[in-house]
Short mmCIF file of C-alpha atoms in Angstrom, two decimals:
data_model
loop_
_atom_site.label_atom_id
_atom_site.label_comp_id
_atom_site.label_asym_id
_atom_site.label_seq_id
_atom_site.Cartn_x
_atom_site.Cartn_y
_atom_site.Cartn_z
CA UNK A 1 32.23 -153.63 -136.58
CA UNK A 2 35.52 -151.98 -135.63
CA UNK A 3 38.49 -154.25 -136.21
CA UNK A 4 41.83 -154.16 -134.37
CA UNK A 5 44.66 -152.48 -136.20
CA UNK A 6 47.83 -154.46 -136.86
CA UNK A 7 50.95 -152.36 -136.40
CA UNK A 8 54.52 -153.29 -137.19
CA UNK A 9 57.50 -152.87 -134.90
CA UNK A 10 60.93 -152.64 -136.48
CA UNK A 11 62.85 -154.49 -133.78
CA UNK A 12 62.63 -156.24 -130.45
CA UNK A 13 59.78 -157.94 -128.68
CA UNK A 14 56.62 -155.88 -128.46
CA UNK A 15 56.31 -154.08 -125.15
CA UNK A 16 52.59 -154.24 -124.40
CA UNK A 17 50.99 -152.90 -121.27
CA UNK A 18 49.96 -155.68 -118.85
CA UNK A 19 47.13 -153.51 -117.54
CA UNK A 20 43.44 -153.54 -118.52
CA UNK A 21 42.72 -153.50 -122.23
CA UNK A 22 39.74 -152.03 -124.02
CA UNK A 23 37.45 -154.69 -125.45
CA UNK A 24 36.08 -154.53 -128.95
CA UNK A 25 32.46 -155.19 -129.78
CA UNK A 26 31.73 -158.85 -130.49
CA UNK A 27 29.78 -160.22 -133.42
CA UNK A 28 26.13 -160.67 -132.44
CA UNK A 29 25.25 -163.40 -134.91
CA UNK A 30 26.85 -166.81 -134.43
CA UNK A 31 28.26 -168.38 -137.56
CA UNK A 32 27.40 -171.97 -138.31
CA UNK A 33 30.68 -173.92 -138.72
CA UNK A 34 29.36 -175.81 -141.73
CA UNK A 35 29.02 -172.51 -143.60
CA UNK A 36 32.04 -170.80 -142.08
CA UNK A 37 34.30 -170.87 -145.13
CA UNK A 38 33.52 -170.78 -148.81
CA UNK A 39 35.25 -171.44 -152.11
CA UNK A 40 39.00 -171.91 -152.19
CA UNK A 41 39.42 -170.99 -148.50
CA UNK A 42 37.44 -174.08 -147.53
CA UNK A 43 39.69 -176.20 -149.76
CA UNK A 44 42.87 -174.58 -148.43
CA UNK A 45 42.07 -175.33 -144.78
CA UNK A 46 40.46 -178.73 -145.38
CA UNK A 47 43.55 -180.77 -144.30
CA UNK A 48 43.67 -179.01 -140.90
CA UNK A 49 39.95 -178.31 -140.49
CA UNK A 50 39.61 -180.67 -137.53
CA UNK A 51 42.17 -178.62 -135.59
CA UNK A 52 40.68 -175.18 -136.32
CA UNK A 53 38.49 -173.36 -133.81
CA UNK A 54 35.76 -172.64 -136.34
CA UNK A 55 33.39 -171.01 -133.87
CA UNK A 56 35.77 -168.14 -133.16
CA UNK A 57 36.57 -165.10 -135.25
CA UNK A 58 40.08 -164.40 -133.90
CA UNK A 59 39.64 -160.64 -134.21
CA UNK A 60 36.82 -160.86 -131.67
CA UNK A 61 39.29 -162.21 -129.08
CA UNK A 62 42.76 -160.81 -129.85
CA UNK A 63 43.70 -157.17 -130.30
CA UNK A 64 46.68 -154.78 -130.44
CA UNK A 65 48.70 -157.02 -132.75
CA UNK A 66 52.30 -155.83 -133.07
CA UNK A 67 54.78 -157.55 -135.37
CA UNK A 68 57.79 -158.99 -133.52
CA UNK A 69 59.23 -161.34 -136.14
CA UNK A 70 58.96 -162.05 -139.84
CA UNK A 71 59.80 -165.28 -141.63
CA UNK A 72 59.34 -166.94 -144.99
CA UNK A 73 55.99 -168.46 -143.96
CA UNK A 74 54.51 -165.39 -142.28
CA UNK A 75 54.77 -162.81 -139.53
CA UNK A 76 54.59 -163.35 -135.78
CA UNK A 77 52.72 -160.82 -133.66
CA UNK A 78 52.42 -160.11 -129.97
CA UNK A 79 48.71 -159.81 -129.23
CA UNK A 80 46.49 -159.03 -126.26
CA UNK A 81 43.52 -161.17 -125.30
CA UNK A 82 40.39 -159.02 -124.98
CA UNK A 83 39.55 -159.45 -121.28
CA UNK A 84 35.75 -159.37 -121.48
CA UNK A 85 35.51 -161.58 -124.57
CA UNK A 86 33.54 -164.80 -123.97
CA UNK A 87 36.51 -167.06 -123.25
CA UNK A 88 34.24 -170.09 -122.90
CA UNK A 89 33.85 -170.00 -126.68
CA UNK A 90 37.54 -170.59 -127.30
CA UNK A 91 38.81 -174.13 -127.86
CA UNK A 92 42.06 -174.17 -125.89
CA UNK A 93 44.14 -176.75 -124.01
CA UNK A 94 42.83 -176.96 -120.41
CA UNK A 95 45.98 -175.48 -118.86
CA UNK A 96 46.01 -172.58 -121.31
CA UNK A 97 42.30 -171.89 -120.78
CA UNK A 98 42.73 -171.96 -117.00
CA UNK A 99 45.60 -169.47 -117.24
CA UNK A 100 43.53 -167.13 -119.42
CA UNK A 101 40.62 -167.25 -116.96
CA UNK A 102 42.94 -166.60 -114.02
CA UNK A 103 44.56 -163.63 -115.79
CA UNK A 104 41.16 -162.07 -116.47
CA UNK A 105 39.96 -162.71 -112.91
CA UNK A 106 43.04 -160.97 -111.49
CA UNK A 107 42.91 -158.09 -113.93
CA UNK A 108 46.12 -159.06 -115.70
CA UNK A 109 46.46 -158.49 -119.41
CA UNK A 110 47.05 -161.75 -121.27
CA UNK A 111 49.69 -161.54 -123.98
CA UNK A 112 50.08 -164.27 -126.60
CA UNK A 113 51.90 -164.84 -129.87
CA UNK A 114 49.94 -165.01 -133.10
CA UNK A 115 51.60 -166.36 -136.23
CA UNK A 116 49.80 -165.34 -139.39
CA UNK A 117 50.19 -167.66 -142.37
CA UNK A 118 48.67 -166.63 -145.69
CA UNK A 119 46.08 -168.97 -147.16
CA UNK A 120 46.62 -169.49 -150.88
CA UNK A 121 44.33 -171.12 -153.45
CA UNK A 122 47.07 -173.61 -154.33
CA UNK A 123 48.02 -174.26 -150.70
CA UNK A 124 51.49 -173.74 -149.21
CA UNK A 125 54.19 -175.72 -147.45
CA UNK A 126 53.57 -174.08 -144.07
CA UNK A 127 50.06 -175.53 -143.88
CA UNK A 128 51.52 -178.97 -144.55
CA UNK A 129 53.97 -178.38 -141.69
CA UNK A 130 51.12 -177.24 -139.43
CA UNK A 131 49.15 -180.38 -140.19
CA UNK A 132 52.20 -182.54 -139.46
CA UNK A 133 52.77 -180.86 -136.10
CA UNK A 134 49.10 -181.04 -135.13
CA UNK A 135 48.97 -184.76 -135.80
CA UNK A 136 52.31 -185.51 -134.14
CA UNK A 137 51.59 -183.57 -130.96
CA UNK A 138 47.85 -184.21 -130.69
CA UNK A 139 46.97 -184.64 -127.01
CA UNK A 140 50.58 -184.22 -125.85
CA UNK A 141 52.00 -181.56 -123.53
CA UNK A 142 55.48 -180.90 -122.19
CA UNK A 143 56.77 -177.76 -120.50
CA UNK A 144 59.86 -177.78 -122.74
CA UNK A 145 57.93 -178.12 -126.02
CA UNK A 146 56.35 -175.04 -127.58
CA UNK A 147 53.12 -176.22 -129.14
CA UNK A 148 50.27 -174.54 -130.95
CA UNK A 149 47.50 -173.57 -128.53
CA UNK A 150 44.85 -172.88 -131.17
CA UNK A 151 44.26 -172.37 -134.88
CA UNK A 152 41.88 -169.80 -136.34
CA UNK A 153 40.97 -168.57 -139.80
CA UNK A 154 41.11 -164.82 -140.29
CA UNK A 155 38.66 -164.09 -143.09
CA UNK A 156 39.68 -160.42 -143.25
CA UNK A 157 43.11 -161.24 -144.70
CA UNK A 158 42.55 -164.90 -145.69
CA UNK A 159 45.14 -166.13 -143.21
CA UNK A 160 45.59 -168.89 -140.68
CA UNK A 161 46.24 -167.51 -137.21
CA UNK A 162 48.25 -169.78 -134.92
CA UNK A 163 48.10 -168.91 -131.23
CA UNK A 164 51.18 -169.82 -129.18
CA UNK A 165 52.83 -168.79 -125.95
CA UNK A 166 54.59 -165.44 -126.28
CA UNK A 167 58.31 -166.09 -125.86
CA UNK A 168 61.08 -163.70 -124.92
CA UNK A 169 63.78 -164.57 -127.48
CA UNK A 170 65.55 -167.46 -129.18
CA UNK A 171 68.67 -169.11 -127.85
CA UNK A 172 70.34 -167.97 -131.08
CA UNK A 173 69.55 -164.36 -130.10
CA UNK A 174 71.16 -164.92 -126.70
CA UNK A 175 74.29 -166.44 -128.24
CA UNK A 176 74.47 -163.55 -130.70
CA UNK A 177 74.82 -161.08 -127.83
CA UNK A 178 78.10 -162.64 -126.68
CA UNK A 179 79.90 -160.45 -129.22
CA UNK A 180 78.22 -157.45 -127.59
CA UNK A 181 79.48 -158.24 -124.10
CA UNK A 182 77.11 -160.90 -122.73
CA UNK A 183 78.84 -163.39 -120.42
CA UNK A 184 77.54 -166.83 -121.39
CA UNK A 185 80.50 -169.11 -120.71
CA UNK A 186 79.13 -170.25 -117.37
CA UNK A 187 78.83 -174.07 -117.10
CA UNK A 188 75.77 -173.99 -114.84
CA UNK A 189 73.87 -171.75 -117.26
CA UNK A 190 74.78 -173.97 -120.21
CA UNK A 191 73.71 -176.99 -118.14
CA UNK A 192 70.26 -175.45 -117.54
CA UNK A 193 69.75 -174.94 -121.26
CA UNK A 194 71.00 -178.49 -121.85
CA UNK A 195 68.61 -179.93 -119.28
CA UNK A 196 65.64 -178.29 -120.99
CA UNK A 197 66.72 -179.61 -124.39
CA UNK A 198 67.03 -183.13 -123.00
CA UNK A 199 63.69 -182.93 -121.18
CA UNK A 200 62.00 -182.00 -124.46
CA UNK A 201 63.72 -184.85 -126.32
CA UNK A 202 63.05 -187.40 -123.57
CA UNK A 203 59.36 -186.51 -123.75
CA UNK A 204 59.27 -186.75 -127.54
CA UNK A 205 61.17 -190.04 -127.61
CA UNK A 206 58.72 -191.50 -125.11
CA UNK A 207 56.18 -190.99 -127.89
CA UNK A 208 58.59 -192.17 -130.61
CA UNK A 209 58.92 -188.68 -132.10
CA UNK A 210 62.22 -187.43 -133.54
CA UNK A 211 62.54 -183.67 -134.00
CA UNK A 212 65.46 -183.79 -136.50
CA UNK A 213 66.13 -180.04 -136.49
CA UNK A 214 67.25 -179.12 -132.98
CA UNK A 215 69.37 -175.95 -133.08
CA UNK A 216 69.57 -172.60 -131.36
CA UNK A 217 67.11 -170.95 -133.78
CA UNK A 218 64.46 -173.52 -132.82
CA UNK A 219 64.92 -173.12 -129.07
CA UNK A 220 62.97 -170.27 -127.48
CA UNK A 221 63.03 -168.87 -123.94
CA UNK A 222 59.98 -167.66 -122.07
CA UNK A 223 59.87 -165.00 -119.36
CA UNK A 224 60.24 -167.65 -116.64
CA UNK A 225 63.54 -168.88 -118.04
CA UNK A 226 62.23 -172.11 -119.59
CA UNK A 227 63.83 -173.14 -122.89
CA UNK A 228 61.34 -174.70 -125.31
CA UNK A 229 61.78 -176.67 -128.52
CA UNK A 230 59.75 -175.47 -131.48
CA UNK A 231 59.34 -175.96 -135.27
CA UNK A 232 58.33 -179.55 -135.98
CA UNK A 233 58.43 -179.23 -139.77
CA UNK A 234 61.12 -181.95 -139.97
CA UNK A 235 59.79 -184.14 -137.17
CA UNK A 236 58.72 -187.74 -137.72
CA UNK A 237 57.11 -190.50 -135.71
CA UNK A 238 59.24 -193.63 -135.76
CA UNK A 239 57.35 -196.91 -136.10
CA UNK A 240 58.44 -200.57 -135.94
CA UNK A 241 57.58 -200.81 -139.63
CA UNK A 242 59.80 -197.82 -140.52
CA UNK A 243 62.61 -197.59 -137.93
CA UNK A 244 65.06 -195.86 -140.30
CA UNK A 245 65.01 -192.71 -142.41
CA UNK A 246 66.99 -191.72 -145.48
CA UNK A 247 65.79 -188.18 -146.19
CA UNK A 248 68.05 -185.27 -145.17
CA UNK A 249 66.88 -183.16 -142.24
CA UNK A 250 68.26 -180.27 -140.24
CA UNK A 251 71.09 -177.80 -140.83
CA UNK A 252 74.59 -179.14 -141.35
CA UNK A 253 76.20 -177.35 -138.38
CA UNK A 254 73.92 -179.20 -135.96
CA UNK A 255 73.37 -182.29 -138.09
CA UNK A 256 74.47 -185.74 -136.95
CA UNK A 257 77.04 -187.14 -139.42
CA UNK A 258 75.02 -190.29 -140.18
CA UNK A 259 72.27 -188.14 -141.73
CA UNK A 260 74.70 -187.39 -144.58
CA UNK A 261 75.70 -190.99 -145.19
CA UNK A 262 72.56 -193.03 -145.87
CA UNK A 263 69.92 -194.67 -143.69
CA UNK A 264 69.88 -193.55 -140.06
CA UNK A 265 67.88 -193.94 -136.86
CA UNK A 266 65.91 -190.68 -136.41
CA UNK A 267 65.70 -191.19 -132.65
CA UNK A 268 69.50 -191.05 -132.37
CA UNK A 269 70.30 -187.84 -134.20
CA UNK A 270 68.74 -185.27 -131.85
CA UNK A 271 71.26 -186.00 -129.09
CA UNK A 272 74.10 -185.16 -131.49
CA UNK A 273 72.33 -181.86 -132.16
CA UNK A 274 72.17 -181.17 -128.42
CA UNK A 275 75.95 -181.55 -128.22
CA UNK A 276 76.42 -179.25 -131.21
CA UNK A 277 74.19 -176.63 -129.56
CA UNK A 278 76.11 -176.90 -126.27
CA UNK A 279 79.34 -176.40 -128.24
CA UNK A 280 77.74 -173.39 -129.94
CA UNK A 281 76.83 -171.77 -126.62
CA UNK A 282 80.38 -172.23 -125.34
CA UNK A 283 81.99 -170.89 -128.54
CA UNK A 284 79.33 -168.33 -129.56
CA UNK A 285 79.25 -169.93 -133.02
CA UNK A 286 77.97 -173.27 -134.33
CA UNK A 287 80.51 -176.03 -134.96
CA UNK A 288 81.97 -176.27 -138.47
CA UNK A 289 80.74 -172.79 -139.38
CA UNK A 290 84.24 -172.01 -140.67
CA UNK A 291 84.68 -175.11 -142.83
CA UNK A 292 83.06 -176.78 -145.82
CA UNK A 293 83.70 -180.30 -144.52
CA UNK A 294 82.03 -181.10 -141.17
CA UNK A 295 83.78 -183.83 -139.21
CA UNK A 296 82.45 -186.83 -137.29
CA UNK A 297 83.10 -184.98 -134.03
CA UNK A 298 83.28 -181.27 -133.33
CA UNK A 299 86.66 -179.74 -132.44
CA UNK A 300 87.71 -179.03 -128.84
CA UNK A 301 86.46 -175.75 -127.39
CA UNK A 302 88.99 -172.95 -127.62
CA UNK A 303 89.17 -172.36 -123.86
CA UNK A 304 88.81 -175.84 -122.31
CA UNK A 305 90.00 -174.68 -118.88
CA UNK A 306 86.79 -172.66 -118.47
CA UNK A 307 84.77 -175.85 -118.23
CA UNK A 308 84.84 -178.80 -115.81
CA UNK A 309 85.67 -182.36 -116.92
CA UNK A 310 81.96 -183.23 -116.76
CA UNK A 311 81.28 -180.69 -119.54
CA UNK A 312 83.88 -182.22 -121.85
CA UNK A 313 82.63 -185.73 -121.07
CA UNK A 314 79.09 -184.67 -121.93
CA UNK A 315 80.19 -183.35 -125.32
CA UNK A 316 82.07 -186.58 -125.96
CA UNK A 317 78.99 -188.68 -125.20
CA UNK A 318 76.79 -186.62 -127.54
CA UNK A 319 79.24 -187.14 -130.41
CA UNK A 320 79.54 -190.90 -130.01
CA UNK A 321 78.59 -193.04 -133.03
CA UNK A 322 74.84 -193.60 -133.24
CA UNK A 323 75.04 -197.18 -131.95
CA UNK A 324 76.64 -196.10 -128.66
CA UNK A 325 75.17 -192.62 -128.32
CA UNK A 326 73.23 -192.23 -125.02
CA UNK A 327 69.52 -191.44 -124.93
CA UNK A 328 68.19 -188.10 -123.67
CA UNK A 329 66.84 -189.84 -120.58
CA UNK A 330 70.29 -191.21 -119.77
CA UNK A 331 72.01 -187.88 -120.37
CA UNK A 332 69.66 -186.12 -117.96
CA UNK A 333 71.56 -187.96 -115.23
CA UNK A 334 74.97 -186.81 -116.48
CA UNK A 335 76.99 -184.96 -113.80
CA UNK A 336 77.27 -181.88 -116.03
CA UNK A 337 73.47 -181.62 -116.43
CA UNK A 338 72.80 -182.31 -112.76
CA UNK A 339 74.69 -179.13 -111.82
CA UNK A 340 72.37 -176.81 -113.71
CA UNK A 341 71.56 -173.40 -112.27
CA UNK A 342 68.07 -172.42 -111.16
CA UNK A 343 65.50 -170.62 -113.31
CA UNK A 344 66.06 -167.22 -111.62
CA UNK A 345 69.60 -167.18 -113.03
CA UNK A 346 68.20 -167.55 -116.56
CA UNK A 347 65.65 -164.80 -115.91
CA UNK A 348 68.55 -162.55 -114.85
CA UNK A 349 70.37 -163.51 -118.03
CA UNK A 350 67.36 -162.44 -120.09
CA UNK A 351 67.33 -159.10 -118.26
CA UNK A 352 70.98 -158.60 -119.17
CA UNK A 353 70.19 -159.36 -122.80
CA UNK A 354 67.56 -156.63 -122.77
CA UNK A 355 69.94 -154.19 -121.04
CA UNK A 356 72.64 -154.82 -123.64
CA UNK A 357 70.17 -154.25 -126.48
CA UNK A 358 68.98 -150.99 -124.92
CA UNK A 359 72.58 -149.84 -124.48
CA UNK A 360 73.34 -150.67 -128.12
CA UNK A 361 70.34 -148.64 -129.23
CA UNK A 362 71.61 -145.76 -127.10
CA UNK A 363 75.03 -145.95 -128.71
CA UNK A 364 77.10 -148.17 -126.42
CA UNK A 365 77.23 -151.59 -124.77
CA UNK A 366 77.67 -152.25 -121.05
CA UNK A 367 80.18 -154.78 -119.79
CA UNK A 368 78.23 -157.80 -118.66
CA UNK A 369 78.88 -159.33 -115.27
CA UNK A 370 78.58 -162.97 -114.29
CA UNK A 371 75.36 -164.05 -112.52
#
C-alpha cells in the first residue's frame, strides 16, 4: 500500500490547497483491536489505550503531512483529511465529526494539525502529559480551550499521532512581530485576547481545573480569530481533600508570586498570569524579563497614556494578593474586557502578521496601520 510522504517546511504555517485531495487506497483487512499492538508498543501506550482510536490506521485518513513546528516532544504537522476515507470509522468528538462530514459534503479540503510523539520502550514524559490532559478534559468542551480531538498509533514510525485543530499562530508569535512594525497597542484588541483567556479559565474553574502555565506561548489563534488555551502538562484538578499545591509550575515571567513562596491555591494563580500576559502584549515583552528578581506586582507600562483607566484597573486587579484576587468569571464583567473588539478585527490582525512576514522574507517590512 502506498503511504503518504511527510515533508518538512522550514518556516511558517503550511499552505495547503483547500481544494479536492487525492485519496489513498485503504487497507482491506480490518485489524482486531485486541491484536493491534505487540511487544513494547503495547506497553508504551497502555496508560492511554482507552483514549486511542485503535480501529484507525491514521495514514489511511490523513495525508500530505507538512511540518509546521518542532518541539522537544515531537513535531507538529499540517495534514489533509482524505475526503473519501470512511469517516464513520473515526472516533471523534461529535462537533468535530460533524464539521468533517460537512467539509466533505461541500467539497472543502479539511486541514488538521497532527502532533507526532515518538513511542519509546521506556516511555516518555509527553505520554504522561497526554494521559493527564485526556483525564482532565474527558467529556469537556470549550471554544477557548484547544483539546485533543483524537489519538492514533502510527505503526510505521512507532509514534503517537495527536489530532488537533490547525491553528494560525501563537500569541507569542503575534507579540514578536511588534518589533517588525505590527501595531498591537490597541486596547480593544488586547481586551479581545483577554476575554478569550478569561473564558477559558472560567470554564476550567467551573470544573475545578487550574492550568498553572498560562502564557503567550500556550495561547494559540485560529483562522476565525479565537484565542485558545493549550498545553495542560502542568494542569491539576483541585479537590476538597487537596485544595493547596506546593510544587512549582509555570514560567517565572508569568508566574504568580505565591507559587515561589510555599503552599498556594492553584485556582488563584491563573488570573495573575492573565495580567502578566496582558502586560506583555502592551509592552511586547513579558514582565520581569530584564531582571533576576520578579516583584509582587509588575511595573507600570511605559506608555500609560495609550490605555484607558479601565485597562490599568484591570492590571491592578490581576496582581492583587491571592486572597483578594478576582475570579475569571468576575473579571469577564470588567469594563476593560467588556469593550473588546469583534472577531473580524483579530482576523485582520492575523492578515497583517502574514503580510509582515512576507515582506520580511522579501527583504523589507511594511509599516502597519491600526485596524
